[in-house]
Amino acid sequence: MTLEQIEELLASWSEPKFRAGQVYRQLYVNLARRPEYMTDLSKDLRSKLLEETRMETLRFDKVLTCDKDMTKKALFHLPDGNPGECVLMVYKDRATVCVSSQSGCPMACAFCATGKLGFLCDLTPGQMIEQVLWAERELRGMGRKVGTGAQPTQKNRFPRLLSNIVFMGMGEPFNNYDQWWEAVERLHDPDGFNMGARGFTVSTVGLIPGIDRLADAPYAINLAVSLHAPNDELRFDMMPVNKRYPIADLIDSVRSYTGKTGRRVSFEYILLQEKNDTPELARQLAGLLTNPDGSHLLCHVNLIPWNHVPGTPLERSQRARVDIFQKELSNAGIPCTVRIERGTEIGAACGQLAGANAG
């Protein structure tokens, strides 16, 4: 519920308006999971909230960890039984939660485990928010485990608050745009969770209407586009969405987006052995990201070593081929990096989220 909806609910119980603000702060700042933890409320109001409301709709079934407990994947189920996953990744200088916006995914990308599930259902704004609150609680719990009797050492020092929320989990966020955007607005609210706009990133397979809407949105949300191929024939073979939104139209939309917003776009490019990782394709990609006047599109390329998906006849590129591909882009003046791998052993890495009990 929004703050306004909470105000309406409590007004119907003859509670003063300021009580809604207290409830809202308990939810989004104190991260209270149950009404009895809201000790600044009266006992009667806490009892009423317990009887009349439900504070969580996701059932978190299991948390898998790896990378010395710095990567955590939560497997959860929706009230209808459909599965979901979210991932917390903690680094020395930042903490990121990867959030699902749908259960399953309708986009059917050849390299992605989620796409093999097909589309199951959209998530509500509250269900997306619950994933973020789970990650924030986990992060705070990690901080407490460091110990309160002494200052943390450099070795175990890490962020105590989430710095990034990335909508890169299950599903295509722009297929669920209105619900996704409401979650962003709620999490951005300075009176609540207070995540800065620059802390959000949304990833899309290239749904042009969503990119165009985001270009006119009031917050400076970061945009990532899953590209994975520099020509239509190859991209359609890997990503059926390319038939509806071919590369030329997609790049035009991104160019319009950067022109309106002045914000850099990230292009995600999964590298597959002898499929999309040749030097010639790297040069094609560099040409695609070069404007007619010779300048470069305002962008950055994230090269992603493919993570194994069972039942998929694909292979990840050998490191030598990754390095050559990166060098070709760099020589052409295209900013690019190879993404740091996290969570592969628990099925938490890019393209592996499928509601599976990995590990």
CSV table of C-alpha atoms in Angstrom, one decimal:
chain,number,residue,atom,x,y,z
A,1,MET,CA,0.0,0.0,0.0
A,2,THR,CA,1.1,3.6,-0.6
A,3,LEU,CA,1.3,6.0,2.2
A,4,GLU,CA,-2.0,7.5,1.0
A,5,GLN,CA,-3.7,4.1,1.1
A,6,ILE,CA,-2.4,3.4,4.6
A,7,GLU,CA,-3.8,6.8,5.6
A,8,GLU,CA,-7.2,5.8,4.2
A,9,LEU,CA,-7.1,2.5,6.0
A,10,LEU,CA,-6.3,3.9,9.4
A,11,ALA,CA,-8.8,6.7,8.9
A,12,SER,CA,-11.5,4.0,8.5
A,13,TRP,CA,-10.4,2.7,11.9
A,14,SER,CA,-10.6,6.3,13.4
A,15,GLU,CA,-6.9,6.5,13.8
A,16,PRO,CA,-5.2,9.9,13.5
A,17,LYS,CA,-3.4,10.6,10.2
A,18,PHE,CA,0.1,10.7,11.8
A,19,ARG,CA,-0.2,7.0,12.7
A,20,ALA,CA,0.0,6.2,9.0
A,21,GLY,CA,3.4,7.9,8.7
A,22,GLN,CA,4.6,5.9,11.7
A,23,VAL,CA,3.5,2.6,10.0
A,24,TYR,CA,5.1,3.7,6.7
A,25,ARG,CA,8.4,4.5,8.4
A,26,GLN,CA,8.3,1.1,10.3
A,27,LEU,CA,7.9,-0.7,7.0
A,28,TYR,CA,10.4,1.2,4.9
A,29,VAL,CA,13.0,2.5,7.3
A,30,ASN,CA,12.9,0.1,10.3
A,31,LEU,CA,12.0,-2.8,8.0
A,32,ALA,CA,9.6,-4.2,10.6
A,33,ARG,CA,8.2,-7.6,9.4
A,34,ARG,CA,5.3,-7.8,11.9
A,35,PRO,CA,3.0,-5.3,13.6
A,36,GLU,CA,4.2,-6.3,17.1
A,37,TYR,CA,7.6,-4.9,16.2
A,38,MET,CA,6.1,-1.5,15.7
A,39,THR,CA,6.6,-0.4,19.2
A,40,ASP,CA,5.8,3.3,18.6
A,41,LEU,CA,2.2,2.3,17.9
A,42,SER,CA,-0.5,1.6,20.5
A,43,LYS,CA,-1.1,-2.0,21.4
A,44,ASP,CA,-4.6,-1.8,20.1
A,45,LEU,CA,-3.4,-0.6,16.7
A,46,ARG,CA,-0.8,-3.3,16.5
A,47,SER,CA,-3.5,-5.9,17.2
A,48,LYS,CA,-5.7,-4.4,14.6
A,49,LEU,CA,-2.9,-4.5,12.0
A,50,LEU,CA,-2.2,-8.1,12.9
A,51,GLU,CA,-5.8,-9.1,12.5
A,52,GLU,CA,-6.7,-7.1,9.4
A,53,THR,CA,-3.6,-6.9,7.2
A,54,ARG,CA,-0.9,-9.0,5.8
A,55,MET,CA,2.6,-7.5,5.7
A,56,GLU,CA,4.2,-10.0,3.4
A,57,THR,CA,3.0,-12.0,0.4
A,58,LEU,CA,6.1,-13.8,-0.7
A,59,ARG,CA,7.1,-17.1,0.9
A,60,PHE,CA,10.8,-17.2,1.2
A,61,ASP,CA,11.7,-20.9,1.1
A,62,LYS,CA,15.5,-21.1,1.0
A,63,VAL,CA,18.6,-18.9,0.8
A,64,LEU,CA,21.6,-20.2,-1.0
A,65,THR,CA,25.1,-18.6,-0.5
A,66,CYS,CA,28.5,-18.6,-2.2
A,67,ASP,CA,31.4,-16.3,-2.7
A,68,LYS,CA,32.3,-16.5,1.0
A,69,ASP,CA,28.7,-15.6,1.8
A,70,MET,CA,28.9,-12.3,-0.2
A,71,THR,CA,26.4,-13.6,-2.7
A,72,LYS,CA,23.0,-14.8,-1.5
A,73,LYS,CA,20.1,-16.1,-3.6
A,74,ALA,CA,16.6,-16.2,-2.1
A,75,LEU,CA,14.1,-18.6,-3.6
A,76,PHE,CA,10.5,-17.6,-3.0
A,77,HIS,CA,7.0,-18.5,-4.0
A,78,LEU,CA,4.1,-16.2,-4.8
A,79,PRO,CA,0.7,-16.8,-3.2
A,80,ASP,CA,-0.4,-18.6,-6.4
A,81,GLY,CA,2.6,-21.0,-6.1
A,82,ASN,CA,4.6,-19.5,-8.9
A,83,PRO,CA,8.4,-19.3,-8.2
A,84,GLY,CA,10.7,-16.3,-8.0
A,85,GLU,CA,14.3,-15.5,-7.2
A,86,CYS,CA,16.3,-12.5,-6.1
A,87,VAL,CA,20.0,-12.1,-5.5
A,88,LEU,CA,22.0,-10.0,-3.1
A,89,MET,CA,25.6,-9.3,-4.1
A,90,VAL,CA,27.9,-7.6,-1.6
A,91,TYR,CA,31.2,-6.0,-2.6
A,92,LYS,CA,33.7,-3.8,-0.7
A,93,ASP,CA,32.3,-0.6,-2.1
A,94,ARG,CA,28.7,-1.4,-2.8
A,95,ALA,CA,25.8,-3.8,-2.3
A,96,THR,CA,23.4,-4.7,-5.0
A,97,VAL,CA,20.1,-6.6,-5.1
A,98,CYS,CA,18.9,-8.1,-8.4
A,99,VAL,CA,15.1,-8.1,-8.4
A,100,SER,CA,12.6,-10.1,-10.4
A,101,SER,CA,9.6,-8.3,-12.0
A,102,GLN,CA,7.8,-11.4,-13.3
A,103,SER,CA,7.7,-15.1,-12.6
A,104,GLY,CA,9.2,-16.8,-15.6
A,105,CYS,CA,9.7,-14.7,-18.8
A,106,PRO,CA,7.9,-14.6,-22.1
A,107,MET,CA,10.9,-13.4,-24.1
A,108,ALA,CA,12.4,-16.9,-24.8
A,109,CYS,CA,16.0,-15.9,-25.2
A,110,ALA,CA,18.0,-18.9,-26.3
A,111,PHE,CA,20.8,-18.5,-23.6
A,112,CYS,CA,18.5,-17.8,-20.6
A,113,ALA,CA,17.2,-20.3,-18.1
A,114,THR,CA,14.3,-18.0,-17.1
A,115,GLY,CA,13.0,-18.0,-20.7
A,116,LYS,CA,12.7,-21.7,-20.6
A,117,LEU,CA,10.0,-21.4,-17.9
A,118,GLY,CA,7.8,-19.3,-20.2
A,119,PHE,CA,5.7,-16.5,-18.8
A,120,LEU,CA,3.9,-17.4,-15.5
A,121,CYS,CA,2.7,-14.1,-14.0
A,122,ASP,CA,3.5,-10.5,-13.3
A,123,LEU,CA,4.7,-9.4,-9.9
A,124,THR,CA,3.0,-6.6,-8.0
A,125,PRO,CA,4.9,-3.5,-6.9
A,126,GLY,CA,4.7,-4.8,-3.3
A,127,GLN,CA,6.2,-8.2,-4.3
A,128,MET,CA,9.1,-6.4,-6.0
A,129,ILE,CA,9.6,-4.2,-2.9
A,130,GLU,CA,9.5,-7.3,-0.7
A,131,GLN,CA,12.6,-8.6,-2.5
A,132,VAL,CA,14.5,-5.4,-1.8
A,133,LEU,CA,13.5,-5.4,1.9
A,134,TRP,CA,14.6,-9.0,2.2
A,135,ALA,CA,18.0,-8.0,0.8
A,136,GLU,CA,18.3,-5.0,3.1
A,137,ARG,CA,17.5,-7.1,6.1
A,138,GLU,CA,20.1,-9.7,5.0
A,139,LEU,CA,22.7,-6.9,4.6
A,140,ARG,CA,21.9,-5.5,8.1
A,141,GLY,CA,22.2,-9.0,9.5
A,142,MET,CA,25.6,-9.4,7.9
A,143,GLY,CA,26.7,-6.2,9.6
A,144,ARG,CA,25.6,-7.5,13.0
A,145,LYS,CA,27.6,-10.7,12.5
A,146,VAL,CA,30.8,-8.7,12.2
A,147,GLY,CA,30.5,-8.0,16.0
A,148,THR,CA,29.8,-4.9,18.0
A,149,GLY,CA,32.7,-5.2,20.4
A,150,ALA,CA,35.4,-3.9,18.0
A,151,GLN,CA,35.7,-1.9,14.9
A,152,PRO,CA,35.4,-3.9,11.7
A,153,THR,CA,38.7,-4.8,10.1
A,154,GLN,CA,39.5,-3.9,6.5
A,155,LYS,CA,39.0,-7.5,5.6
A,156,ASN,CA,35.4,-7.7,6.8
A,157,ARG,CA,34.4,-4.1,6.1
A,158,PHE,CA,31.5,-3.8,3.6
A,159,PRO,CA,28.4,-1.6,3.0
A,160,ARG,CA,25.7,-1.6,5.6
A,161,LEU,CA,23.0,-0.3,3.2
A,162,LEU,CA,22.0,-1.3,-0.3
A,163,SER,CA,23.5,1.0,-2.9
A,164,ASN,CA,22.0,-0.5,-6.0
A,165,ILE,CA,18.7,-2.0,-7.0
A,166,VAL,CA,18.8,-3.7,-10.4
A,167,PHE,CA,15.7,-5.1,-12.2
A,168,MET,CA,17.6,-7.8,-13.9
A,169,GLY,CA,16.1,-10.9,-12.3
A,170,MET,CA,13.3,-13.0,-13.7
A,171,GLY,CA,11.1,-11.4,-16.4
A,172,GLU,CA,11.1,-8.4,-18.6
A,173,PRO,CA,10.4,-5.2,-16.5
A,174,PHE,CA,9.0,-3.2,-19.5
A,175,ASN,CA,6.3,-6.0,-20.0
A,176,ASN,CA,5.1,-5.0,-16.5
A,177,TYR,CA,6.0,-1.3,-16.8
A,178,ASP,CA,3.3,0.3,-14.6
A,179,GLN,CA,3.8,-2.2,-11.7
A,180,TRP,CA,7.6,-1.9,-12.0
A,181,TRP,CA,7.5,1.9,-12.0
A,182,GLU,CA,5.2,2.0,-8.9
A,183,ALA,CA,7.8,-0.1,-7.1
A,184,VAL,CA,10.5,2.4,-8.2
A,185,GLU,CA,8.5,5.4,-6.9
A,186,ARG,CA,7.9,3.7,-3.6
A,187,LEU,CA,11.5,2.8,-3.1
A,188,HIS,CA,12.7,6.2,-4.2
A,189,ASP,CA,10.4,8.0,-1.7
A,190,PRO,CA,12.7,10.1,0.6
A,191,ASP,CA,10.2,9.6,3.5
A,192,GLY,CA,10.5,5.9,3.1
A,193,PHE,CA,13.2,3.6,1.7
A,194,ASN,CA,14.9,6.6,0.1
A,195,MET,CA,16.9,5.0,-2.7
A,196,GLY,CA,18.4,7.6,-5.0
A,197,ALA,CA,17.4,7.5,-8.6
A,198,ARG,CA,20.9,6.7,-9.7
A,199,GLY,CA,20.8,3.6,-7.6
A,200,PHE,CA,18.2,2.0,-9.9
A,201,THR,CA,19.0,0.1,-13.1
A,202,VAL,CA,16.4,-1.5,-15.3
A,203,SER,CA,17.4,-4.1,-18.0
A,204,THR,CA,15.3,-4.7,-21.1
A,205,VAL,CA,15.6,-7.0,-24.1
A,206,GLY,CA,14.9,-4.0,-26.2
A,207,LEU,CA,11.2,-3.2,-25.9
A,208,ILE,CA,11.2,0.2,-27.6
A,209,PRO,CA,8.0,1.5,-26.1
A,210,GLY,CA,9.4,1.0,-22.6
A,211,ILE,CA,12.7,2.8,-23.6
A,212,ASP,CA,10.7,5.7,-25.0
A,213,ARG,CA,8.6,5.9,-21.8
A,214,LEU,CA,11.7,5.8,-19.6
A,215,ALA,CA,13.2,8.7,-21.6
A,216,ASP,CA,10.3,10.9,-20.4
A,217,ALA,CA,10.2,9.6,-16.8
A,218,PRO,CA,10.9,12.0,-14.0
A,219,TYR,CA,13.7,10.0,-12.4
A,220,ALA,CA,17.2,9.4,-13.7
A,221,ILE,CA,17.0,5.6,-13.8
A,222,ASN,CA,19.9,3.8,-15.4
A,223,LEU,CA,19.1,1.8,-18.5
A,224,ALA,CA,20.7,-1.5,-19.7
A,225,VAL,CA,19.8,-3.1,-23.0
A,226,SER,CA,20.4,-6.8,-23.7
A,227,LEU,CA,21.9,-6.7,-27.2
A,228,HIS,CA,24.0,-9.9,-27.5
A,229,ALA,CA,24.4,-9.6,-31.3
A,230,PRO,CA,25.3,-6.8,-33.8
A,231,ASN,CA,23.1,-7.9,-36.7
A,232,ASP,CA,19.4,-8.9,-37.1
A,233,GLU,CA,20.0,-12.5,-38.4
A,234,LEU,CA,22.1,-13.5,-35.4
A,235,ARG,CA,20.1,-11.6,-32.9
A,236,PHE,CA,16.8,-13.1,-34.0
A,237,ASP,CA,18.3,-16.6,-33.7
A,238,MET,CA,19.2,-15.8,-30.1
A,239,MET,CA,16.4,-13.4,-29.2
A,240,PRO,CA,12.9,-13.7,-30.9
A,241,VAL,CA,12.0,-10.2,-29.8
A,242,ASN,CA,14.3,-8.9,-32.5
A,243,LYS,CA,11.7,-9.8,-35.1
A,244,ARG,CA,9.4,-7.2,-33.6
A,245,TYR,CA,12.0,-4.6,-32.7
A,246,PRO,CA,15.0,-5.0,-35.1
A,247,ILE,CA,18.4,-3.6,-34.2
A,248,ALA,CA,18.2,-0.5,-36.3
A,249,ASP,CA,15.0,0.6,-34.6
A,250,LEU,CA,16.4,-0.3,-31.2
A,251,ILE,CA,19.6,1.7,-31.7
A,252,ASP,CA,17.5,4.7,-33.0
A,253,SER,CA,15.4,4.5,-29.8
A,254,VAL,CA,18.5,4.3,-27.6
A,255,ARG,CA,20.0,7.3,-29.5
A,256,SER,CA,16.8,9.3,-28.8
A,257,TYR,CA,16.9,8.2,-25.2
A,258,THR,CA,20.5,9.4,-24.7
A,259,GLY,CA,19.7,12.7,-26.5
A,260,LYS,CA,16.8,13.4,-24.2
A,261,THR,CA,18.3,12.4,-21.0
A,262,GLY,CA,22.1,12.8,-21.4
A,263,ARG,CA,22.5,9.5,-19.6
A,264,ARG,CA,24.8,6.7,-20.7
A,265,VAL,CA,23.2,3.3,-21.7
A,266,SER,CA,24.8,0.0,-20.9
A,267,PHE,CA,24.6,-2.7,-23.6
A,268,GLU,CA,24.8,-6.3,-22.2
A,269,TYR,CA,26.5,-8.8,-24.5
A,270,ILE,CA,26.7,-12.4,-23.5
A,271,LEU,CA,29.7,-14.1,-25.2
A,272,LEU,CA,29.0,-17.6,-26.7
A,273,GLN,CA,31.8,-19.7,-28.2
A,274,GLU,CA,32.0,-19.4,-32.0
A,275,LYS,CA,28.5,-17.9,-32.2
A,276,ASN,CA,28.7,-14.2,-31.3
A,277,ASP,CA,32.3,-13.8,-30.2
A,278,THR,CA,34.4,-13.4,-33.3
A,279,PRO,CA,36.6,-10.4,-34.0
A,280,GLU,CA,34.5,-9.6,-37.1
A,281,LEU,CA,31.3,-9.4,-34.9
A,282,ALA,CA,33.2,-7.2,-32.4
A,283,ARG,CA,34.0,-4.8,-35.3
A,284,GLN,CA,30.3,-5.0,-36.4
A,285,LEU,CA,29.3,-4.1,-32.9
A,286,ALA,CA,31.7,-1.2,-32.8
A,287,GLY,CA,30.2,0.1,-36.1
A,288,LEU,CA,26.7,-0.3,-34.8
A,289,LEU,CA,27.5,1.9,-31.8
A,290,THR,CA,29.1,4.6,-33.9
A,291,ASN,CA,27.0,7.5,-35.0
A,292,PRO,CA,26.8,8.7,-38.6
A,293,ASP,CA,29.1,11.7,-37.8
A,294,GLY,CA,31.8,9.3,-36.5
A,295,SER,CA,31.1,10.0,-32.8
A,296,HIS,CA,30.2,7.1,-30.5
A,297,LEU,CA,26.8,6.5,-29.0
A,298,LEU,CA,26.8,7.4,-25.3
A,299,CYS,CA,27.2,3.9,-24.0
A,300,HIS,CA,29.2,1.2,-22.3
A,301,VAL,CA,29.4,-2.4,-23.3
A,302,ASN,CA,29.2,-5.1,-20.5
A,303,LEU,CA,30.8,-8.3,-21.9
A,304,ILE,CA,29.3,-11.2,-20.0
A,305,PRO,CA,30.8,-14.7,-20.0
A,306,TRP,CA,27.8,-17.1,-20.5
A,307,ASN,CA,26.7,-19.0,-17.5
A,308,HIS,CA,25.7,-22.6,-18.0
A,309,VAL,CA,22.0,-23.4,-18.5
A,310,PRO,CA,21.1,-27.1,-18.5
A,311,GLY,CA,19.7,-28.4,-21.7
A,312,THR,CA,21.1,-25.6,-23.8
A,313,PRO,CA,23.5,-26.5,-26.7
A,314,LEU,CA,25.7,-23.5,-26.1
A,315,GLU,CA,29.2,-23.0,-24.8
A,316,ARG,CA,30.8,-20.0,-23.0
A,317,SER,CA,33.6,-18.3,-24.9
A,318,GLN,CA,37.1,-19.2,-24.0
A,319,ARG,CA,38.9,-16.4,-22.1
A,320,ALA,CA,41.3,-15.7,-25.0
A,321,ARG,CA,38.3,-15.1,-27.3
A,322,VAL,CA,36.8,-12.8,-24.7
A,323,ASP,CA,40.0,-10.8,-24.5
A,324,ILE,CA,40.2,-10.4,-28.3
A,325,PHE,CA,36.6,-9.3,-28.5
A,326,GLN,CA,37.2,-6.7,-25.8
A,327,LYS,CA,40.3,-5.5,-27.5
A,328,GLU,CA,38.5,-5.0,-30.8
A,329,LEU,CA,35.9,-2.8,-29.1
A,330,SER,CA,38.5,-0.9,-27.1
A,331,ASN,CA,40.6,-0.2,-30.2
A,332,ALA,CA,37.5,1.2,-31.9
A,333,GLY,CA,36.9,3.6,-29.0
A,334,ILE,CA,33.9,1.7,-27.4
A,335,PRO,CA,34.1,1.6,-23.6
A,336,CYS,CA,33.7,-2.0,-22.5
A,337,THR,CA,34.5,-4.2,-19.5
A,338,VAL,CA,34.1,-7.9,-18.7
A,339,ARG,CA,31.5,-8.4,-15.9
A,340,ILE,CA,32.8,-9.8,-12.6
A,341,GLU,CA,31.3,-13.3,-12.2
A,342,ARG,CA,29.2,-13.9,-9.1
A,343,GLY,CA,26.8,-16.7,-8.0
A,344,THR,CA,27.4,-19.2,-10.7
A,345,GLU,CA,27.7,-22.2,-8.3
A,346,ILE,CA,24.2,-21.5,-6.8
A,347,GLY,CA,22.5,-20.7,-10.1
A,348,ALA,CA,22.4,-17.0,-9.2
A,349,ALA,CA,24.4,-15.5,-12.1
A,350,CYS,CA,23.1,-13.7,-15.2
A,351,GLY,CA,20.7,-15.9,-17.2
A,352,GLN,CA,20.5,-18.7,-14.6
A,353,LEU,CA,17.5,-17.6,-12.5
A,354,ALA,CA,14.8,-20.3,-13.0
A,355,GLY,CA,13.3,-21.0,-9.6
A,356,ALA,CA,15.6,-24.0,-9.3
A,357,ASN,CA,17.0,-25.3,-6.1
A,358,ALA,CA,20.6,-25.1,-7.3
A,359,GLY,CA,23.6,-25.7,-5.2
